[in-house]
Amino acid sequence: MTVHSRFCLGTLVLGVVLGAAACKDSPSGPGTRTPTTVVVSSPQTVMIVGSSIQLAAIVYDQNQSPIAGAQVQWESLTPQVASVTPDGVVTGVAIGTATIRATIGVIAGDVELTVDPDPCVTPIVLNVGQVRILSGPAAVACITLGATTTATDFLFVTANATQQLDNLGLYQVAVPVATSQSALASALGLQALDPQLAAEQQAVAYSDDLEAAVRRQEFDLMRRVAPAVRARAAQAGPAGGAALALAVAAEGDTVTYRVPDVRASNLCTTYTDVRAVVKRLTPHATIVQDVNAPSGGFSDADFTAIGQEFENVIYRTDTLFFGRETDRNADGRITILYTPEVNRATASGALGFIAGFFWGGDLVRRTEYQQQGIECPQTNEQEMFYLLVPDPNGTINSNPRSVSMVRVTTLGTITHEFQHMINQGIRLFDPAVQAAETPWLNEALSHMAEELVGRAKRGFADFQDLTFADVNPDPNQPDVYNSYFRQNLVRFRDWMFRPDTSSPISAKARDQIAPRGAGWMFLRYVTDHFSGGNARSFLRQVVAGPDVGLANVLQHAAGGQFDDMLSGFLVSQYADGLNVANLQPRYTVRSWDVRSVMTGASSNVFPLLVRPLPATISTQSLSGSGNYFRLTSATASPET
């Protein structure tokens, strides 16, 4: 039998045997843009003999900004395997590995390509743990598998490696043997029938929807005010000038703040004035509570513990991995405001709730808004987090909020929102940056922050391979798990249920939980394999940009190509934790035992949707994602 498939341009097919028998220039003057880096981009890193692909090269200057119109020279270092034209078109000549180089002056960038035989003509023979990548329409027109002498177990993953966000690929996978009518993987039943899992997803989606609305307003506002902010910073520095709330001298002081209505369509003009008492001062935080907070809330000991957690774990970890925050009011601290105004944002009886938020509008002064013709009287002109308060008796919207629940939840919220604060501040002031970070990567970084702070809290290393028992060792005491790990796993589980309908690099990460979960795990995978072993340096570079989205990741990913990242990521989400013999490390997740942690977070069922073969299946995939198929045989198989 032959495996026939039809794909749109930019997709790829992967196969892994899960079990079978062995069968630099001198300094330049002011204003000069000096090329310092060449990044070669390829739509695929595997091709077949006789096929051609178009390469592209981006030249970056000393500020890591792309130089538009820079011309490179192309060269094949292995012309006997692949040739390249002056325009960067590569053609496979013979089976082997080819290196293609792009140069400008003495600066060069390389890409390594594999040239394989035509799978329609030469049957594919794989040993246990081997993976074969097939890219492009010619390579996936048909796939012939060599004969085997014993039982076999193949995993096929079809994927859309187009870099255009939310490109939809429609295709058909056909194995023309008696068509299987088997039910889909148990993941679909798990999704439909387990009410606890469904409730978890809905609760996470509730808070994600609100944050997405905040980020949308912020994205547009920052674009409009950036020129005024940068001009002011060039004159006086980011902290220059007076601010609304001056540096607080002592605990016990009362300060007035403007809390934006997080449900409003314009946070600049819809807000509430509140008075708050300073409860704790730490080296990097001013912790305040609204004077109208309900009774039965935080004790003095709680505020002390919150300050210690922020200072010793959250602040230290987030700044280590993502960079430093701005200081618009020159007080050296971030204001952490607990206020019932956040409680009021959650409707009575809602399944989920709003724990808190950061609003980038606070990083801009009124005078800077006015210079751009924008009215934003709400701004507090400083770095702030807005968080809900304990309300044990449910006096606000009849929604009880215990002290312990608020403590646990808001710590994770601060961690997540702190990355947004750092990211927004860096991009607001850096003149090399042309735009705020794309939603999918901005959210992936903040979800990564949750994981990294959880690791720091538990004493885990940056790349330590974690199981479910590691992150949730005692289900009766799940505070650290609930604060820093659980929500990422809930989001990623939603992607695993239906990987064909969402993607880690999707713009839908603004308001859907599945792409946010997938974005976190994809960034985690890229950090594991393309950071050069230094997660902290890599993530700081990504936050600093100055590019955005996938281009930003590729710029800093040690020469990695997107289809390499995508193929490794997709295979790893099935194969990791299976201990498949001879499987290359790139097809595993270095820092997580995926099968253990996702099974533990999913009622002891591994939630990834895998369709059985033989069958004829018409399906789809968004760019950056794919579909999983499994073909097994209990006996020897002829050439198929």
XYZ file of C-alpha atoms in Angstrom:
640
model
C 0.000 0.000 0.000
C 1.077 3.572 -0.559
C 0.351 6.426 1.810
C -1.088 9.169 -0.396
C -1.478 12.710 0.849
C -2.339 16.105 -0.556
C -0.934 19.225 1.063
C -0.742 22.953 0.491
C 2.673 24.525 0.038
C 4.472 25.026 3.333
C 3.392 21.846 5.089
C 5.568 18.971 6.112
C 5.205 15.328 7.109
C 7.154 13.667 9.859
C 7.450 10.014 10.748
C 8.945 8.305 13.788
C 9.123 4.570 14.424
C 7.956 4.093 17.997
C 8.704 0.393 18.134
C 9.931 -2.090 15.523
C 12.585 -4.658 14.871
C 15.916 -3.285 13.716
C 15.152 -3.095 10.075
C 33.728 41.793 12.854
C 34.310 45.289 11.344
C 36.050 48.337 12.901
C 33.889 50.778 14.884
C 31.757 53.024 12.728
C 30.905 56.684 13.123
C 27.706 58.058 14.660
C 24.607 57.209 12.678
C 26.320 54.506 10.630
C 24.511 51.171 10.442
C 27.127 48.442 10.491
C 26.143 44.873 9.559
C 26.912 42.570 12.468
C 24.746 39.497 11.849
C 23.265 37.637 8.900
C 20.334 35.321 9.615
C 19.453 32.930 6.795
C 15.836 31.818 6.628
C 14.660 28.712 4.782
C 11.056 27.554 4.353
C 12.302 24.014 4.992
C 15.542 22.299 5.918
C 14.836 19.017 4.127
C 14.320 18.649 0.371
C 14.457 15.865 -2.196
C 16.822 15.517 -5.130
C 15.752 17.759 -8.010
C 13.495 20.056 -5.969
C 14.182 23.762 -5.341
C 13.470 26.229 -2.534
C 13.939 29.981 -2.090
C 16.134 31.178 0.793
C 16.044 34.633 2.371
C 18.624 36.532 4.410
C 18.103 39.287 6.983
C 21.070 41.530 7.823
C 21.077 43.077 11.322
C 23.035 46.120 12.492
C 24.892 46.801 15.744
C 21.560 47.498 17.461
C 20.082 44.200 16.268
C 17.748 46.074 13.919
C 17.238 44.731 10.365
C 18.884 46.721 7.569
C 16.324 47.100 4.802
C 17.615 46.448 1.276
C 20.952 44.963 2.370
C 22.329 42.724 -0.409
C 24.054 39.433 0.333
C 26.078 37.043 -1.802
C 25.029 33.411 -1.893
C 27.410 30.436 -1.952
C 27.062 26.663 -1.605
C 29.866 25.172 0.467
C 28.802 21.718 -0.788
C 27.855 22.220 -4.471
C 27.979 18.475 -5.087
C 24.900 18.157 -2.813
C 23.008 21.405 -3.492
C 23.526 24.413 -5.741
C 22.420 28.007 -5.131
C 21.759 30.877 -7.538
C 22.736 34.532 -6.961
C 19.123 35.095 -5.922
C 19.215 32.406 -3.207
C 17.335 29.604 -4.982
C 18.672 26.228 -3.819
C 18.327 23.019 -5.857
C 19.010 19.543 -4.502
C 21.700 17.796 -6.591
C 22.465 14.601 -4.688
C 21.651 12.854 -1.412
C 23.564 14.351 1.508
C 23.898 17.434 3.712
C 24.541 20.858 2.212
C 25.630 24.153 3.759
C 24.463 27.357 2.072
C 26.109 30.641 3.069
C 25.000 34.280 2.730
C 27.671 36.980 3.182
C 27.845 40.758 3.323
C 31.408 41.978 3.635
C 33.058 39.734 6.200
C 29.785 38.863 7.974
C 28.241 35.509 7.102
C 25.243 33.381 7.990
C 24.726 29.695 7.188
C 21.872 27.266 6.848
C 22.255 23.492 6.738
C 19.947 21.554 4.413
C 19.363 17.827 4.035
C 18.789 16.411 0.548
C 16.899 13.107 0.613
C 15.797 10.627 -2.074
C 12.270 10.791 -3.482
C 10.027 8.783 -1.076
C 7.753 7.798 -3.955
C 10.634 5.984 -5.667
C 12.832 4.888 -2.764
C 10.926 3.162 0.068
C 11.476 4.602 3.526
C 13.122 2.178 5.951
C 13.352 3.352 9.553
C 14.881 1.777 12.618
C 13.392 2.232 16.093
C 13.707 5.874 17.120
C 14.448 7.204 13.642
C 12.607 10.229 12.288
C 12.295 11.243 8.639
C 11.166 14.766 7.726
C 9.453 15.306 4.388
C 8.841 18.885 3.246
C 7.028 20.387 0.293
C 4.376 19.106 -2.158
C 6.717 16.850 -4.160
C 8.049 15.064 -1.085
C 4.623 14.312 0.364
C 2.796 13.415 -2.839
C 3.267 9.777 -1.875
C 5.201 7.897 0.770
C 6.316 4.295 0.375
C 7.286 2.303 3.470
C 9.742 -0.560 3.164
C 8.779 -4.109 4.109
C 9.208 -5.189 7.737
C 9.702 -8.609 9.278
C 8.049 -8.008 12.663
C 5.461 -5.811 14.331
C 5.708 -2.074 13.658
C 4.416 1.121 15.184
C 4.650 4.354 13.159
C 3.713 7.883 14.174
C 2.949 10.346 11.351
C 2.617 14.049 12.043
C 1.359 16.389 9.358
C 2.157 20.030 9.962
C 1.798 23.450 8.417
C 5.222 25.143 8.560
C 4.172 28.321 6.770
C 5.407 31.311 8.759
C 2.372 33.461 7.915
C 0.218 33.634 11.046
C -3.034 31.658 10.950
C -2.482 30.345 7.443
C -4.960 27.492 7.040
C -3.740 24.365 5.266
C -6.362 21.918 3.965
C -5.167 18.416 3.130
C -6.039 14.752 2.916
C -4.243 11.729 4.364
C -5.175 8.470 2.671
C -4.026 4.935 3.488
C -6.039 2.847 0.970
C -6.584 -0.304 2.979
C -9.927 -1.280 4.488
C -10.930 2.047 5.975
C -10.916 2.118 9.731
C -14.055 3.381 11.430
C -12.399 3.413 14.838
C -13.333 6.185 17.222
C -10.895 9.020 17.609
C -8.427 8.991 20.463
C -9.756 9.016 23.984
C -8.844 12.688 24.233
C -12.125 13.704 22.588
C -14.138 11.678 25.055
C -12.067 13.055 27.888
C -12.760 16.600 26.752
C -16.484 16.028 26.418
C -17.183 13.878 29.475
C -14.932 15.096 32.305
C -16.759 18.048 33.901
C -13.805 19.000 36.100
C -11.502 19.458 33.119
C -14.160 21.426 31.258
C -14.696 23.687 34.278
C -10.959 24.321 34.587
C -10.764 25.373 30.943
C -13.747 27.708 31.228
C -12.335 29.316 34.374
C -8.984 29.994 32.735
C -10.704 31.333 29.609
C -12.689 33.824 31.714
C -9.576 35.605 32.987
C -7.736 35.273 29.668
C -10.539 37.062 27.827
C -10.273 40.090 30.066
C -6.496 40.257 29.847
C -6.762 40.090 26.064
C -8.982 43.178 26.081
C -6.429 45.056 28.184
C -3.562 44.047 25.884
C -5.521 45.177 22.801
C -6.021 48.667 24.194
C -2.443 48.779 25.374
C -1.042 47.733 21.996
C -2.785 50.582 20.184
C -2.092 53.161 22.893
C 1.628 52.420 23.090
C 2.012 52.792 19.345
C 0.482 56.249 19.506
C 2.376 57.606 22.519
C 5.813 56.044 21.969
C 7.239 59.078 20.084
C 6.480 61.445 22.969
C 7.781 59.027 25.609
C 11.034 58.474 23.738
C 11.552 62.197 23.166
C 11.057 62.865 26.882
C 13.382 60.018 27.833
C 16.089 61.356 25.532
C 15.957 64.664 27.423
C 15.522 63.570 31.015
C 15.770 59.776 31.175
C 12.870 57.366 31.807
C 12.528 58.481 35.457
C 12.754 62.246 34.893
C 9.988 64.607 36.024
C 7.260 64.551 38.655
C 4.648 61.831 38.983
C 1.135 61.641 40.405
C 2.031 59.571 43.489
C 5.403 60.588 44.893
C 7.762 58.103 46.546
C 6.100 56.790 49.708
C 8.067 57.538 52.842
C 6.687 55.050 55.326
C 4.302 52.215 55.980
C 0.940 53.526 57.148
C 0.806 56.412 54.651
C -2.401 56.843 52.639
C -2.091 57.408 48.903
C -4.668 58.085 46.167
C -4.644 55.999 42.973
C -6.823 55.813 39.874
C -7.982 52.254 39.187
C -9.048 51.706 35.556
C -12.283 49.810 34.998
C -10.864 46.688 33.408
C -14.213 45.981 31.704
C -14.335 49.354 29.969
C -13.670 50.014 26.297
C -11.427 52.947 27.251
C -9.286 52.429 30.350
C -7.901 55.957 30.011
C -11.196 57.633 30.764
C -13.119 55.074 32.832
C -11.640 54.722 36.287
C -12.280 55.034 40.037
C -10.284 57.104 42.541
C -9.345 54.987 45.563
C -7.428 55.638 48.744
C -5.023 52.961 49.875
C -2.804 52.408 52.895
C 0.828 51.376 52.535
C 1.087 47.977 54.218
C 4.642 46.928 53.371
C 7.739 48.372 51.757
C 10.355 46.067 50.281
C 13.430 47.059 48.265
C 11.433 46.780 45.022
C 7.749 46.970 46.006
C 5.227 49.234 47.677
C 2.367 46.996 48.810
C -0.860 48.908 49.421
C -4.456 47.981 50.180
C -7.627 49.899 49.383
C -9.210 51.373 52.530
C -12.538 49.905 51.346
C -11.292 46.315 51.381
C -13.821 43.968 53.065
C -13.207 42.719 56.578
C -11.593 39.348 57.237
C -8.802 39.942 54.727
C -5.032 39.921 54.858
C -3.240 40.093 58.198
C 0.050 41.873 58.828
C 1.741 38.491 58.523
C 0.142 37.984 55.104
C 1.505 41.295 53.818
C 4.942 40.385 55.134
C 4.805 37.020 53.383
C 3.582 38.591 50.130
C 6.481 41.054 50.229
C 8.991 38.309 50.852
C 7.617 36.146 48.031
C 7.707 39.050 45.613
C 11.190 40.160 46.601
C 12.953 36.832 46.998
C 11.324 34.781 44.240
C 9.175 36.730 41.767
C 11.219 39.906 41.322
C 14.524 38.088 41.337
C 13.418 35.495 38.780
C 11.502 37.736 36.364
C 14.266 40.332 36.141
C 16.895 37.629 35.749
C 15.095 36.078 32.762
C 13.378 39.085 31.174
C 15.256 42.278 32.113
C 14.498 45.287 34.299
C 11.338 47.316 34.641
C 11.124 51.071 34.102
C 10.837 53.524 37.011
C 8.580 56.345 35.823
C 8.062 57.983 39.238
C 11.667 57.505 40.434
C 10.680 55.743 43.662
C 12.623 52.555 42.869
C 9.577 50.391 43.519
C 6.592 48.743 41.845
C 3.210 49.477 43.417
C 1.146 46.391 44.227
C -2.420 47.553 44.906
C -5.030 45.211 46.387
C -8.443 46.731 45.703
C -12.090 45.608 45.633
C -12.395 47.388 42.270
C -10.800 44.261 40.764
C -13.302 42.024 42.584
C -16.131 43.997 40.981
C -14.865 43.034 37.509
C -16.126 39.458 38.025
C -19.844 38.916 37.546
C -21.831 37.223 40.265
C -21.571 33.447 40.067
C -19.097 33.447 37.180
C -17.184 30.195 36.782
C -13.859 32.013 36.556
C -12.690 35.281 38.054
C -10.367 38.211 37.454
C -7.351 38.009 39.764
C -5.612 41.172 38.625
C -3.846 42.960 35.809
C -1.126 45.367 34.685
C -2.096 48.307 32.481
C 0.646 49.735 30.282
C -1.106 53.099 30.188
C 0.319 53.764 33.650
C 3.836 53.923 32.187
C 2.971 57.136 30.310
C 2.659 60.614 31.846
C -0.261 62.927 31.173
C 2.015 65.438 29.481
C 3.234 62.721 27.104
C -0.325 61.786 26.255
C -1.183 65.431 25.663
C 1.781 65.892 23.320
C 0.174 63.259 21.079
C -3.322 64.706 21.413
C -4.544 61.900 23.692
C -6.468 62.365 26.925
C -5.658 59.779 29.578
C -6.425 61.248 32.999
C -6.394 57.762 34.548
C -2.619 57.244 34.396
C -0.857 56.829 37.733
C 2.450 57.576 36.009
C 4.195 54.635 37.616
C 4.569 50.835 37.515
C 1.493 49.208 39.096
C -0.300 45.921 39.554
C -4.033 45.904 40.373
C -5.164 42.820 42.334
C -8.353 41.566 43.965
C -8.720 41.535 47.757
C -9.871 38.725 50.046
C -13.624 38.784 50.599
C -14.477 35.724 52.693
C -18.130 36.702 53.092
C -18.795 37.467 49.432
C -19.814 41.086 50.016
C -18.802 42.047 46.443
C -21.045 40.556 43.738
C -21.800 37.633 46.082
C -18.457 36.048 45.188
C -16.597 34.763 48.291
C -12.793 35.018 48.014
C -10.798 33.390 50.805
C -7.488 34.758 52.040
C -5.615 31.634 50.980
C -7.157 31.612 47.489
C -6.288 35.268 46.890
C -2.749 34.733 48.171
C -2.177 31.784 45.860
C -3.828 33.280 42.805
C -2.395 36.777 42.929
C 1.193 35.570 43.250
C 0.891 33.823 39.901
C -0.868 36.884 38.471
C 1.933 39.232 39.576
C 4.484 36.879 38.041
C 2.646 36.778 34.714
C 1.885 40.497 34.564
C 5.427 41.472 35.582
C 6.766 40.104 32.306
C 4.212 42.247 30.466
C 5.385 45.261 32.466
C 9.054 44.639 31.677
C 8.313 43.902 28.028
C 6.137 46.981 27.593
C 8.657 49.270 29.261
C 11.575 48.062 27.171
C 9.650 48.407 23.929
C 8.200 51.773 24.885
C 11.606 53.408 25.365
C 13.889 51.608 22.886
C 14.073 53.664 19.659
C 15.115 50.560 17.695
C 11.740 48.945 18.430
C 9.000 49.671 15.925
C 6.104 47.819 17.577
C 4.860 46.157 20.733
C 5.427 42.420 20.900
C 2.939 40.204 19.066
C 0.204 38.747 21.313
C 1.272 35.100 20.984
C 4.896 35.711 21.993
C 4.070 38.273 24.671
C 1.706 35.784 26.302
C 4.111 32.862 25.836
C 6.800 34.841 27.669
C 4.432 35.622 30.546
C 3.369 31.994 30.833
C 7.052 31.083 30.782
C 7.510 33.510 33.676
C 4.963 31.535 35.716
C 6.832 28.308 35.082
C 10.235 29.813 35.851
C 9.098 31.353 39.125
C 7.528 28.014 40.052
C 10.845 26.335 39.325
C 12.650 28.869 41.501
C 10.128 28.380 44.294
C 10.599 24.606 44.198
C 14.383 24.803 43.742
C 14.369 23.253 40.245
C 17.077 24.066 37.712
C 16.295 25.948 34.479
C 16.366 22.788 32.340
C 15.496 20.152 34.948
C 13.218 17.467 33.463
C 10.035 17.759 35.550
C 7.329 15.157 36.106
C 3.844 15.737 37.460
C 4.998 14.484 40.865
C 7.729 17.126 40.840
C 5.359 20.061 40.326
C 2.478 18.680 42.413
C 4.067 16.395 45.010
C 1.199 16.660 47.509
C -2.321 17.153 46.066
C -3.465 18.125 49.570
C -1.085 21.113 49.541
C -1.207 22.374 45.963
C -0.437 26.066 46.546
C 2.772 26.253 44.494
C 1.249 24.065 41.787
C -1.869 26.240 41.582
C 0.105 29.492 41.654
C 2.668 28.741 38.980
C 2.083 25.499 37.043
C -1.556 24.436 36.815
C -2.921 27.077 34.462
C -0.198 26.522 31.870
C -1.004 22.812 31.827
C -4.747 23.517 31.529
C -4.142 25.767 28.529
C -1.778 23.336 26.857
C -4.197 20.476 27.427
C -6.757 22.423 25.423
C -4.319 22.492 22.487
C -3.655 18.759 22.841
C -7.369 18.028 22.613
C -7.464 19.531 19.103
C -4.025 20.462 17.699
C -5.620 20.861 14.265
C -7.671 23.893 15.338
C -5.098 26.069 17.119
C -1.433 26.981 16.920
C 1.335 28.260 19.219
C 2.044 31.191 16.881
C -1.571 32.201 16.327
C -2.917 35.742 16.677
C -5.824 34.015 18.434
C -3.595 33.816 21.516
C -5.236 37.133 22.421
C -8.466 35.437 23.419
C -8.189 31.637 23.222
C -6.544 29.445 25.818
C -5.321 26.654 23.490
C -2.854 28.782 21.475
C -1.638 30.402 24.689
C -0.851 26.993 26.147
C 0.774 25.835 22.930
C 2.764 29.081 22.719
C 4.179 28.471 26.181
C 5.254 24.920 25.385
C 6.621 25.895 21.961
C 8.734 28.669 23.534
C 9.829 26.214 26.207
C 10.899 23.730 23.515
C 12.777 26.417 21.568
C 14.508 27.553 24.762
C 15.525 23.972 25.500
C 17.082 23.360 22.086
C 17.989 26.721 20.513
C 19.181 28.919 23.392
C 22.741 27.610 23.429
C 22.095 26.223 26.917
C 21.497 29.668 28.436
C 17.770 30.197 28.958
C 18.250 33.461 30.837
C 20.302 35.202 28.165
C 18.079 33.903 25.366
C 14.812 35.079 26.922
C 16.250 38.499 27.803
C 17.262 38.902 24.163
C 13.793 37.905 22.963
C 12.131 40.410 25.298
C 14.490 43.153 24.078
C 13.762 42.338 20.424
C 13.823 44.677 18.626
C 11.875 42.506 16.144
C 8.555 40.871 17.006
C 6.934 37.446 16.888
C 8.501 34.551 15.057
C 11.145 36.768 13.436
C 12.222 37.822 16.925
C 12.574 34.206 18.065
C 14.488 33.183 14.935
C 16.829 36.162 15.257
C 18.047 34.970 18.653
C 17.682 31.188 18.256
C 21.275 30.256 17.393
C 20.634 29.789 13.660
C 17.505 27.687 14.121
C 14.958 27.385 11.312
C 11.230 27.374 11.930
C 10.525 23.991 10.356
C 13.289 22.441 12.498
C 11.690 23.956 15.571
C 8.195 22.926 14.526
C 9.090 19.368 13.572
C 10.979 18.811 16.820
C 8.245 20.406 18.880
C 5.406 18.392 17.352
C 7.135 15.015 17.531
C 8.303 15.697 21.077
C 4.761 16.268 22.332
C 3.954 12.635 21.574
C 7.320 10.908 21.987
C 8.626 12.647 25.118
C 8.389 10.357 28.118
C 7.986 7.160 26.066
C 11.705 6.361 26.295
C 11.872 5.377 22.619
C 15.253 3.768 21.923
C 17.689 5.801 19.796
C 15.372 8.816 19.554
C 17.399 11.975 18.966
C 17.253 14.509 21.843
C 15.710 17.152 19.545
C 12.522 15.061 19.532
C 12.161 15.324 23.310
C 11.467 18.211 25.667
C 14.556 18.715 27.775
C 12.826 20.457 30.681
C 9.528 18.528 30.991
C 8.420 14.917 30.966
C 5.462 15.770 28.744
C 3.676 12.443 29.020
C 3.936 12.415 32.805
C 2.883 15.992 33.426
C 0.048 16.097 30.890
C -1.344 12.744 32.023
C -1.220 13.901 35.634
C -3.022 17.139 34.758
C -5.700 15.298 32.730
C -7.401 12.719 34.962
C -4.617 10.205 34.218
C -5.347 10.160 30.477
C -2.773 11.469 27.998
C -4.892 14.075 26.165
C -3.165 14.356 22.780
C -5.510 13.612 19.865
C -4.004 10.851 17.693
C -6.057 9.437 14.812
C -5.663 5.773 13.907
C -4.624 4.563 10.438
C -5.474 3.023 7.998
C -8.116 5.593 7.031
C -8.839 8.375 4.588
C -9.009 11.642 6.502
C -9.585 15.182 5.266
C -8.411 17.697 7.812
C -6.763 21.068 8.310
C -3.954 22.724 10.223
C -3.047 26.291 11.124
C 0.504 27.432 10.494
C 2.630 26.337 13.429
C 0.565 23.279 14.289
C -0.324 19.840 12.960
C -2.182 16.557 13.271
C -1.143 13.178 14.625
C -1.738 9.745 13.041
C -0.607 6.291 14.142
C -0.180 3.200 11.964
C 0.467 -0.105 13.720
C 0.830 -3.706 12.640
C 0.993 -6.723 14.931
C 2.819 -8.809 12.315
C 5.287 -8.435 9.452
C 4.243 -5.986 6.730
C 4.977 -5.955 2.995
C 6.210 -2.845 1.233
C 3.387 -0.305 1.553
